[in-house]
């Protein structure tokens, strides 16, 4: 049976997705930050880090929608999933593929405004932000503004789930300390091209913060 959350068109086939993705990489390699969409193993590891009973999720940098697809399959209702994609062509593709999902063409740094304008925040904050952005390669100031934007729409116990191609956290320790965040390393997707690690960022609880500062 056709899935009403997606448009069954040839544009959604893996080969054409990879070609669309690669074309965007040719136009702007730094911003796209990967040659091809994330593979199944990495996608599975990212989704496995969703908090139990998560129902409101934001996705940043969706590309051709591999995580979007998996989030819907994991039971996130389409109207409780806000997707922010900066690239206009990828945004148009996502909009066509996921007509019931809130897909916005915008910059992750403006997430708070986007989520407010879209009405996503009227029914509550998010349980998780799933990020496909190439955070590791961004300058510190841009990392900071994206991560601050992500936490501005998260519940106090909410988390930012991020993959990285490097061996270490894509956010440096001094930035984590400045933002009051802790990092936990999740799974390692060795079959991904290139292999990637998953990191989960959460707020350090206020009593822990006080202990660290005193
Ligand atoms: C490494 S690709 C990941 C795509 C997809 N999540 C995946 O894993 O296959 C990064 C994506 O983030 C998008 N992007 C880059 N900077 C962005 C920003 N500031 N705000 C929103 N999206 C951004 C790019 O256009 C691209 O689609």
PDB file of N, CA, C and O in Angstrom, residues 82 111-122:
ATOM      1  N   UNK A  82       9.680  18.660  12.703  1.00  0.00           N
ATOM      2  CA  UNK A  82      10.047  19.892  11.992  1.00  0.00           C
ATOM      3  C   UNK A  82      11.410  19.687  11.352  1.00  0.00           C
ATOM      4  O   UNK A  82      12.390  19.377  12.050  1.00  0.00           O
ATOM      5  N   UNK A 111      16.769  28.550  14.079  1.00  0.00           N
ATOM      6  CA  UNK A 111      15.777  27.538  14.432  1.00  0.00           C
ATOM      7  C   UNK A 111      14.658  28.066  15.338  1.00  0.00           C
ATOM      8  O   UNK A 111      13.489  27.741  15.139  1.00  0.00           O
ATOM      9  N   UNK A 112      15.016  28.874  16.344  1.00  0.00           N
ATOM     10  CA  UNK A 112      13.982  29.352  17.280  1.00  0.00           C
ATOM     11  C   UNK A 112      12.899  30.128  16.524  1.00  0.00           C
ATOM     12  O   UNK A 112      11.693  29.894  16.706  1.00  0.00           O
ATOM     13  N   UNK A 113      13.317  31.062  15.664  1.00  0.00           N
ATOM     14  CA  UNK A 113      12.363  31.862  14.886  1.00  0.00           C
ATOM     15  C   UNK A 113      11.558  30.975  13.936  1.00  0.00           C
ATOM     16  O   UNK A 113      10.349  31.149  13.788  1.00  0.00           O
ATOM     17  N   UNK A 114      12.250  30.039  13.290  1.00  0.00           N
ATOM     18  CA  UNK A 114      11.576  29.147  12.332  1.00  0.00           C
ATOM     19  C   UNK A 114      10.499  28.332  13.041  1.00  0.00           C
ATOM     20  O   UNK A 114       9.356  28.240  12.592  1.00  0.00           O
ATOM     21  N   UNK A 115      10.865  27.767  14.196  1.00  0.00           N
ATOM     22  CA  UNK A 115       9.926  26.909  14.930  1.00  0.00           C
ATOM     23  C   UNK A 115       8.753  27.727  15.472  1.00  0.00           C
ATOM     24  O   UNK A 115       7.616  27.244  15.537  1.00  0.00           O
ATOM     25  N   UNK A 116       9.018  28.981  15.833  1.00  0.00           N
ATOM     26  CA  UNK A 116       7.944  29.843  16.343  1.00  0.00           C
ATOM     27  C   UNK A 116       6.997  30.207  15.199  1.00  0.00           C
ATOM     28  O   UNK A 116       5.780  30.044  15.321  1.00  0.00           O
ATOM     29  N   UNK A 117       7.568  30.668  14.082  1.00  0.00           N
ATOM     30  CA  UNK A 117       6.749  31.071  12.927  1.00  0.00           C
ATOM     31  C   UNK A 117       5.927  29.910  12.396  1.00  0.00           C
ATOM     32  O   UNK A 117       4.775  30.058  12.009  1.00  0.00           O
ATOM     33  N   UNK A 118       6.518  28.726  12.404  1.00  0.00           N
ATOM     34  CA  UNK A 118       5.854  27.536  11.875  1.00  0.00           C
ATOM     35  C   UNK A 118       4.719  27.056  12.786  1.00  0.00           C
ATOM     36  O   UNK A 118       3.848  26.309  12.360  1.00  0.00           O
ATOM     37  N   UNK A 119       4.751  27.488  14.054  1.00  0.00           N
ATOM     38  CA  UNK A 119       3.722  27.042  14.998  1.00  0.00           C
ATOM     39  C   UNK A 119       4.119  25.768  15.717  1.00  0.00           C
ATOM     40  O   UNK A 119       3.380  25.254  16.558  1.00  0.00           O
ATOM     41  N   UNK A 120       5.314  25.229  15.410  1.00  0.00           N
ATOM     42  CA  UNK A 120       5.772  23.975  16.027  1.00  0.00           C
ATOM     43  C   UNK A 120       5.833  24.115  17.545  1.00  0.00           C
ATOM     44  O   UNK A 120       5.527  23.170  18.281  1.00  0.00           O
ATOM     45  N   UNK A 121       6.218  25.309  18.026  1.00  0.00           N
ATOM     46  CA  UNK A 121       6.420  25.478  19.477  1.00  0.00           C
ATOM     47  C   UNK A 121       5.122  25.728  20.238  1.00  0.00           C
ATOM     48  O   UNK A 121       5.129  25.694  21.468  1.00  0.00           O
ATOM     49  N   UNK A 122       4.012  25.966  19.532  1.00  0.00           N
ATOM     50  CA  UNK A 122       2.772  26.286  20.259  1.00  0.00           C
ATOM     51  C   UNK A 122       2.296  25.093  21.089  1.00  0.00           C
ATOM     52  O   UNK A 122       1.605  25.274  22.079  1.00  0.00           O
TER      53      UNK A 122
END
